[in-house]
Coordinates of C-alpha atoms and ligand atoms in Angstrom, one line a residue:
M1 CA 95.3 -5.2 204.9
K2 CA 96.7 -6.8 207.9
T3 CA 94.7 -9.2 209.6
Y4 CA 95.0 -9.8 213.4
K5 CA 93.5 -13.7 214.6
I6 CA 92.7 -13.4 218.0
A7 CA 91.5 -16.3 220.1
V8 CA 88.6 -15.7 222.3
I9 CA 87.7 -17.3 225.4
K10 CA 84.8 -15.7 227.5
G11 CA 85.1 -18.4 230.1
D12 CA 82.2 -18.6 232.9
G13 CA 80.1 -16.3 234.9
I14 CA 80.7 -13.0 234.0
G15 CA 82.8 -13.6 231.0
P16 CA 80.8 -14.1 228.3
E17 CA 78.9 -10.7 229.3
I18 CA 82.1 -8.8 229.5
V19 CA 84.0 -10.1 226.3
D20 CA 80.6 -9.2 224.2
E21 CA 81.4 -5.8 225.3
A22 CA 85.0 -5.7 224.8
I23 CA 84.5 -7.2 221.2
K24 CA 81.8 -4.7 220.4
V25 CA 84.6 -2.3 221.4
L26 CA 87.2 -3.7 219.2
D27 CA 84.6 -4.1 216.4
A28 CA 84.0 -0.4 216.1
V29 CA 88.0 0.8 216.7
S30 CA 88.6 -1.9 213.7
T31 CA 86.2 -0.4 211.4
N32 CA 88.2 1.7 209.1
A33 CA 91.5 1.8 211.3
G34 CA 93.5 -0.4 208.3
F35 CA 93.3 -3.7 209.8
N36 CA 90.8 -6.2 210.2
L37 CA 90.3 -8.4 213.1
V38 CA 89.3 -12.3 213.0
Y39 CA 88.2 -14.1 215.8
E40 CA 88.1 -17.4 216.8
E41 CA 86.1 -18.6 220.0
V42 CA 87.1 -21.3 222.3
L43 CA 86.2 -23.1 225.9
M44 CA 88.4 -22.7 228.8
G45 CA 87.4 -23.0 232.5
G46 CA 84.3 -24.7 234.2
C47 CA 82.2 -24.8 230.3
A48 CA 85.0 -26.2 228.7
Y49 CA 84.7 -29.1 231.6
D50 CA 80.7 -29.0 231.1
V51 CA 81.7 -29.8 227.5
Y52 CA 85.1 -32.1 227.0
G53 CA 85.1 -33.4 230.7
E54 CA 88.3 -30.9 230.8
P55 CA 88.9 -27.4 231.7
L56 CA 91.5 -27.1 229.1
P57 CA 90.7 -28.8 225.8
K58 CA 93.7 -29.4 223.5
E59 CA 91.3 -27.8 220.9
T60 CA 91.8 -24.3 222.8
I61 CA 95.5 -24.9 222.7
E62 CA 96.2 -25.6 219.4
V63 CA 93.8 -22.5 218.5
C64 CA 95.6 -20.3 221.1
M65 CA 98.9 -21.4 219.4
H66 CA 98.2 -20.1 216.0
C67 CA 96.3 -16.7 216.9
D68 CA 98.4 -13.6 217.1
A69 CA 96.7 -12.9 220.5
I70 CA 94.0 -14.4 223.3
L71 CA 91.7 -12.2 224.9
F72 CA 90.1 -13.9 228.4
G73 CA 87.0 -13.4 230.6
A74 CA 87.0 -15.2 233.6
I75 CA 86.8 -18.5 235.0
G76 CA 85.4 -20.3 237.8
G77 CA 82.1 -21.1 240.2
E78 CA 80.7 -22.8 242.9
K79 CA 79.7 -25.7 240.3
W80 CA 82.5 -26.6 239.8
D81 CA 84.5 -26.1 243.1
N82 CA 84.5 -29.5 244.3
L83 CA 86.3 -31.4 241.8
P84 CA 89.3 -32.8 241.7
R85 CA 92.3 -30.2 241.6
D86 CA 93.0 -31.1 237.4
K87 CA 89.7 -30.8 236.6
R88 CA 88.9 -27.2 238.2
P89 CA 88.5 -24.2 236.1
E90 CA 91.5 -22.7 237.8
S91 CA 94.1 -25.7 236.6
G92 CA 92.7 -24.9 232.8
L93 CA 94.1 -21.7 233.4
L94 CA 97.0 -22.6 234.9
K95 CA 98.2 -25.0 232.8
L96 CA 97.3 -22.7 229.4
R97 CA 99.8 -20.0 231.1
S98 CA 102.5 -22.5 231.5
T99 CA 102.1 -24.2 228.2
L100 CA 102.2 -20.8 226.5
E101 CA 104.8 -19.6 228.4
L102 CA 103.1 -17.1 229.8
F103 CA 105.5 -16.1 232.7
A104 CA 105.2 -12.1 232.8
N105 CA 102.2 -10.8 234.1
F106 CA 101.8 -7.1 233.9
R107 CA 99.1 -5.2 235.8
P108 CA 99.0 -1.6 235.3
V109 CA 96.7 0.4 238.2
K110 CA 95.8 3.8 237.1
V111 CA 93.4 6.3 239.1
Y112 CA 90.8 8.2 237.0
D113 CA 90.2 11.8 238.1
E114 CA 87.0 11.3 238.0
L115 CA 86.7 8.3 240.4
V116 CA 89.3 9.6 243.2
D117 CA 86.7 9.3 245.2
A118 CA 85.5 5.8 244.3
S119 CA 88.5 4.7 246.3
S120 CA 88.3 3.0 249.8
L121 CA 91.5 5.5 250.3
K122 CA 91.3 9.2 250.5
P123 CA 91.6 11.0 247.7
A124 CA 95.1 13.0 248.7
I125 CA 96.3 9.5 248.8
V126 CA 95.2 7.8 245.5
E127 CA 94.9 11.3 243.1
G128 CA 97.7 10.5 240.7
V129 CA 98.2 6.8 241.5
D130 CA 100.0 5.0 238.1
L131 CA 101.8 2.3 239.1
L132 CA 102.6 -1.1 237.0
V133 CA 102.6 -4.6 238.9
V134 CA 105.1 -6.9 237.2
R135 CA 104.0 -10.5 238.4
E136 CA 106.3 -13.6 238.1
L137 CA 103.4 -16.2 236.8
T138 CA 104.5 -19.7 235.8
G139 CA 106.8 -20.5 238.9
G140 CA 106.5 -19.7 242.7
I141 CA 104.1 -21.8 244.9
Y142 CA 101.4 -21.9 242.6
F143 CA 103.6 -24.6 240.2
G144 CA 106.2 -26.1 242.7
E145 CA 106.9 -29.6 243.5
P146 CA 105.9 -31.8 245.4
R147 CA 102.4 -30.5 246.7
E148 CA 100.0 -32.6 248.6
K149 CA 96.9 -32.5 250.6
E150 CA 96.6 -35.7 252.8
E151 CA 94.0 -35.8 255.6
K152 CA 96.2 -34.3 258.5
K153 CA 98.7 -32.7 256.6
A154 CA 98.8 -30.9 253.9
Y155 CA 101.9 -28.9 251.7
N156 CA 102.8 -26.8 248.6
T157 CA 106.4 -25.8 247.8
M158 CA 108.0 -22.5 246.8
V159 CA 110.6 -22.8 244.3
Y160 CA 112.3 -20.4 242.1
T161 CA 115.1 -21.0 239.5
K162 CA 118.0 -18.4 238.8
S163 CA 116.7 -18.1 235.3
E164 CA 113.2 -17.7 236.0
I165 CA 114.3 -14.5 237.9
V166 CA 116.3 -13.4 235.5
R167 CA 113.5 -13.0 233.1
I168 CA 111.0 -11.5 234.9
A169 CA 113.4 -9.3 236.4
K170 CA 114.6 -8.1 232.8
M171 CA 110.5 -7.2 231.6
A172 CA 110.4 -5.2 234.9
F173 CA 113.1 -3.3 234.3
E174 CA 112.5 -2.8 230.6
A175 CA 109.1 -1.5 231.5
A176 CA 110.9 0.9 234.2
M177 CA 112.8 2.5 231.1
V178 CA 109.7 3.7 229.8
R179 CA 108.1 4.8 232.6
G180 CA 109.2 6.5 235.9
K181 CA 112.6 4.4 236.2
K182 CA 112.1 2.9 239.7
V183 CA 111.3 -0.8 240.5
C184 CA 110.6 -1.8 243.9
S185 CA 111.0 -5.7 244.1
I186 CA 108.9 -7.0 247.0
D187 CA 109.9 -10.7 248.6
K188 CA 109.7 -12.2 252.0
A189 CA 114.0 -12.2 252.2
N190 CA 113.9 -12.3 256.3
V191 CA 112.1 -15.3 255.9
L192 CA 112.1 -17.4 252.7
E193 CA 115.3 -19.0 251.2
V194 CA 113.5 -18.2 247.6
S195 CA 113.2 -14.9 248.3
Q196 CA 116.7 -14.3 249.7
L197 CA 118.2 -15.8 245.9
W198 CA 115.5 -13.5 244.6
R199 CA 117.0 -10.5 245.7
E200 CA 120.4 -11.7 244.4
V201 CA 119.6 -12.2 241.4
V202 CA 117.6 -9.0 240.9
E203 CA 120.7 -7.1 242.3
E204 CA 122.5 -8.8 239.4
V205 CA 120.1 -8.0 236.7
A206 CA 120.2 -4.4 238.1
K207 CA 123.3 -3.9 237.0
D208 CA 122.2 -3.6 233.3
Y209 CA 120.3 -0.8 234.0
P210 CA 122.1 1.8 235.5
E211 CA 119.2 4.6 235.1
V212 CA 116.7 2.4 236.8
S213 CA 117.0 3.0 240.8
L214 CA 116.3 -0.2 242.4
S215 CA 114.4 -0.8 246.0
H216 CA 113.4 -3.8 247.9
M217 CA 110.7 -4.4 250.2
Y218 CA 109.1 -7.3 252.3
V219 CA 105.7 -8.2 251.2
D220 CA 104.2 -7.4 255.0
N221 CA 105.8 -3.6 254.4
A222 CA 104.7 -3.6 250.6
A223 CA 101.0 -4.5 251.6
M224 CA 100.8 -1.9 254.0
Q225 CA 102.4 0.7 251.8
L226 CA 100.5 0.2 249.1
V227 CA 97.6 1.8 251.3
R228 CA 99.5 4.2 253.3
D229 CA 101.0 5.7 250.2
P230 CA 100.9 4.2 246.9
K231 CA 102.5 7.1 244.8
Q232 CA 105.6 6.1 245.8
F233 CA 105.5 2.8 243.5
D234 CA 106.1 3.3 239.7
V235 CA 107.3 -0.8 239.0
I236 CA 106.6 -3.4 241.3
L237 CA 108.5 -6.7 240.7
T238 CA 107.1 -9.5 242.6
G239 CA 107.0 -13.4 242.1
N240 CA 103.3 -15.4 241.8
I241 CA 101.9 -15.4 244.7
F242 CA 102.9 -12.2 246.3
G243 CA 102.2 -10.3 243.4
D244 CA 98.4 -11.9 243.0
I245 CA 97.8 -10.5 246.2
L246 CA 99.3 -7.5 246.2
S247 CA 97.9 -6.7 242.8
D248 CA 94.3 -7.1 244.1
E249 CA 95.1 -4.9 247.1
A250 CA 96.3 -2.3 244.1
S251 CA 93.2 -2.8 242.3
Q252 CA 91.2 -1.2 245.2
I253 CA 93.0 1.9 244.9
S254 CA 91.5 2.4 241.5
G255 CA 87.9 2.3 242.8
S256 CA 86.7 -0.9 241.5
I257 CA 88.3 -4.4 240.7
G258 CA 86.3 -4.1 237.4
L259 CA 88.1 -1.1 235.8
L260 CA 91.8 -3.0 236.0
P261 CA 93.3 -4.7 233.0
S262 CA 96.4 -7.4 232.6
S263 CA 98.7 -8.7 230.1
S264 CA 100.5 -11.8 230.4
V265 CA 103.3 -12.4 227.9
G266 CA 106.6 -13.6 227.7
G267 CA 105.8 -17.0 225.6
K268 CA 104.9 -16.4 221.3
V269 CA 101.3 -15.4 222.5
G270 CA 100.2 -12.7 224.8
L271 CA 96.5 -13.2 227.0
Y272 CA 94.8 -10.3 227.8
E273 CA 92.6 -10.7 230.6
P274 CA 90.6 -8.4 233.6
I275 CA 92.3 -9.0 237.1
H276 CA 88.9 -9.9 238.5
G277 CA 87.3 -13.2 238.7
S278 CA 84.2 -14.6 237.5
A279 CA 81.6 -13.2 239.8
P280 CA 79.3 -15.7 240.1
D281 CA 77.4 -12.8 242.5
I282 CA 76.8 -10.8 239.7
A283 CA 76.8 -13.0 236.4
G284 CA 73.8 -12.5 234.2
Q285 CA 72.4 -9.6 235.7
G286 CA 74.0 -7.1 233.1
I287 CA 75.8 -5.1 235.7
A288 CA 79.2 -6.1 235.7
N289 CA 81.8 -3.3 234.8
P290 CA 83.1 -4.2 231.2
I291 CA 86.2 -1.4 231.4
A292 CA 88.9 -3.7 233.0
T293 CA 88.5 -6.3 229.5
I294 CA 87.7 -3.1 227.2
S295 CA 91.0 -2.4 228.4
S296 CA 92.6 -5.4 228.0
A297 CA 91.6 -5.4 224.6
S298 CA 93.3 -2.1 224.3
M299 CA 96.4 -3.6 225.8
M300 CA 95.8 -6.1 223.3
L301 CA 95.9 -3.7 220.5
R302 CA 98.7 -2.3 221.5
F303 CA 101.4 -4.5 222.8
A304 CA 100.3 -7.5 220.7
F305 CA 99.7 -5.8 217.3
G306 CA 101.3 -2.2 217.8
E307 CA 98.1 -0.5 216.8
I308 CA 98.7 2.7 219.1
D309 CA 96.1 4.4 217.8
A310 CA 93.2 2.4 218.0
A311 CA 94.5 1.2 221.5
D312 CA 94.8 4.9 222.2
K313 CA 90.9 5.5 220.8
I314 CA 89.8 3.0 223.2
D315 CA 91.4 4.3 226.3
N316 CA 90.1 7.7 225.7
A317 CA 86.8 6.8 225.0
V318 CA 86.5 4.8 228.0
S319 CA 88.0 8.2 229.9
L320 CA 85.2 10.0 228.3
F321 CA 83.1 7.6 229.6
L322 CA 83.6 8.2 233.1
K323 CA 83.9 11.8 232.5
E324 CA 80.8 12.5 231.2
G325 CA 79.6 10.6 234.0
Y326 CA 78.3 7.1 232.9
R327 CA 78.9 4.4 236.0
T328 CA 78.0 0.6 236.6
K329 CA 76.5 -0.4 239.5
D330 CA 79.8 -1.2 240.8
L331 CA 81.1 2.5 240.7
S332 CA 77.3 4.3 241.0
S333 CA 77.8 6.1 244.3
F334 CA 80.5 8.0 242.7
G335 CA 80.0 11.0 240.2
A336 CA 77.3 9.2 238.3
K337 CA 75.0 11.2 236.3
E338 CA 73.8 7.9 234.3
I339 CA 73.9 4.3 235.3
C340 CA 74.5 1.6 233.1
S341 CA 74.1 -1.8 232.1
T342 CA 77.2 -4.0 231.2
Q343 CA 75.8 -3.8 227.8
E344 CA 75.0 0.0 227.4
A345 CA 78.4 0.6 229.1
G346 CA 80.1 -1.4 226.1
S347 CA 77.5 0.5 223.1
I348 CA 78.7 3.8 224.3
I349 CA 82.6 3.1 224.7
A350 CA 82.0 1.6 221.3
D351 CA 80.1 5.2 220.0
K352 CA 82.7 7.2 221.7
V353 CA 85.7 5.0 219.9
S354 CA 83.5 5.4 216.2
K355 CA 83.5 8.8 216.7
L356 CA 87.0 9.7 217.9
Ligands
LIG401 P1 86.0 -12.1 242.0 O1 87.0 -11.2 241.1 O2 85.1 -13.1 240.8 O3 84.7 -11.3 242.3 C1 85.6 -10.3 243.6 C2 84.4 -9.3 243.8 O4 84.2 -8.0 242.8 C3 82.6 -10.0 243.5 O5 81.9 -9.0 244.7 C4 82.4 -9.5 242.3 O6 81.2 -9.1 242.0 C5 83.2 -8.2 242.1 N1 83.9 -8.1 241.0 C6 84.4 -8.9 240.0 N2 84.5 -8.5 238.9 C7 83.8 -7.3 238.7 C8 83.5 -6.6 237.7 N3 83.7 -6.6 236.5 N4 82.2 -5.7 238.2 C9 81.3 -5.6 238.8 N5 81.7 -5.9 239.9 C10 82.9 -7.2 239.9 O7 86.6 -13.1 242.7 P2 86.0 -14.0 243.6 O8 84.7 -14.1 244.2 O9 87.1 -14.3 244.8 O10 86.0 -15.4 243.0 C11 85.2 -15.6 242.3 C12 85.2 -16.8 240.8 O11 86.4 -16.4 240.1 C13 85.9 -18.1 241.7 O12 85.8 -19.4 241.0 C14 87.4 -17.5 241.5 O13 88.3 -19.1 241.3 C15 87.6 -17.4 239.9 N6 88.7 -16.5 240.0 C16 89.0 -16.6 238.4 C17 90.0 -15.5 237.8 C18 90.3 -15.5 236.6 O14 89.6 -15.8 235.7 N7 91.5 -15.3 236.0 C19 90.5 -14.9 239.0 C20 90.3 -14.5 240.2 C21 89.1 -15.5 240.6

């Protein structure tokens, strides 16, 4: 029987609560599925700093490198906000992404029929939205050098090399080939040289995908178009900072940031995580929505292990859960027949998975 080794990073805030529920669901789906899942828990983020004095200990990198995939919750919190930059929780995640060469971040945004009212946009605008944000993850302004904060001046540098743009563009076009065959590349080419290169290179890559239609959009317009008519998008291809912002904006189309999963790939081992942060405001209260993490676990089964049936079961169980009117607190005003805690939500979804 196949055995998949999963590095588990629960992180800070709601991280442990939501990852525990994803593991509950993974255990349910792997029972009698013809494969075994083995977990190895490691620390990253503020909790790692508290133990090791580092947000990303060497042990964590080593375990991640030797696993088949990484399941991650979230990191960060006020407690660690005033640490020097390289000791902050976020530095641990940025370093993990760059060490593992996870340059491509996939953030699918789907609207569940049952939750069309949960979006802050009108139901007619969001009904049927199914888009994918492909965000470059290890380059751009978050990593560019030089960077400095002085007393009266601070600066960052936005850099992209041609090869960095080629590899992320290819990922977006490949994804479009198995979706709606449309790529919209988002940049700020009217102002930034780095975006002008981005546009030229994306045009070049597009020549290898004649079936895919390519359009370009400035990021300010894209921010507006996403809420005006999100259905116009199939695959959105963009750089690190624009993708960060646009994908959070896109999450609201679905009704709650607690619903959206993501995968970060490109290197040897993929990282699967919800798009939201550690939500310190609700940590420890048992009210976090675990669906984003459970759906990230489904993406892991599908894309890292090729266990399509098992992934489908999880997706179907999540749909059933919502269809039957179960809601966590973030969605309690939208078609709720029963409000459940984080733990109850995980148990109900796991139970549905076992019966599918
Ligand atoms: P956040 O995503 O943690 O929270 C934003 C809002 O969404 C909060 O009101 C929160 O309660 C809510 N929310 C988030 N996830 C939810 C869920 N599963 N269910 C219900 N509600 C949910 O963003 P923030 O408040 O800007 O950041 C909090 C901390 O998280 C910061 O330290 C930040 O640096 C960190 N962060 C980490 C990651 C990551 O680990 N990948 C990503 C973003 C932010």
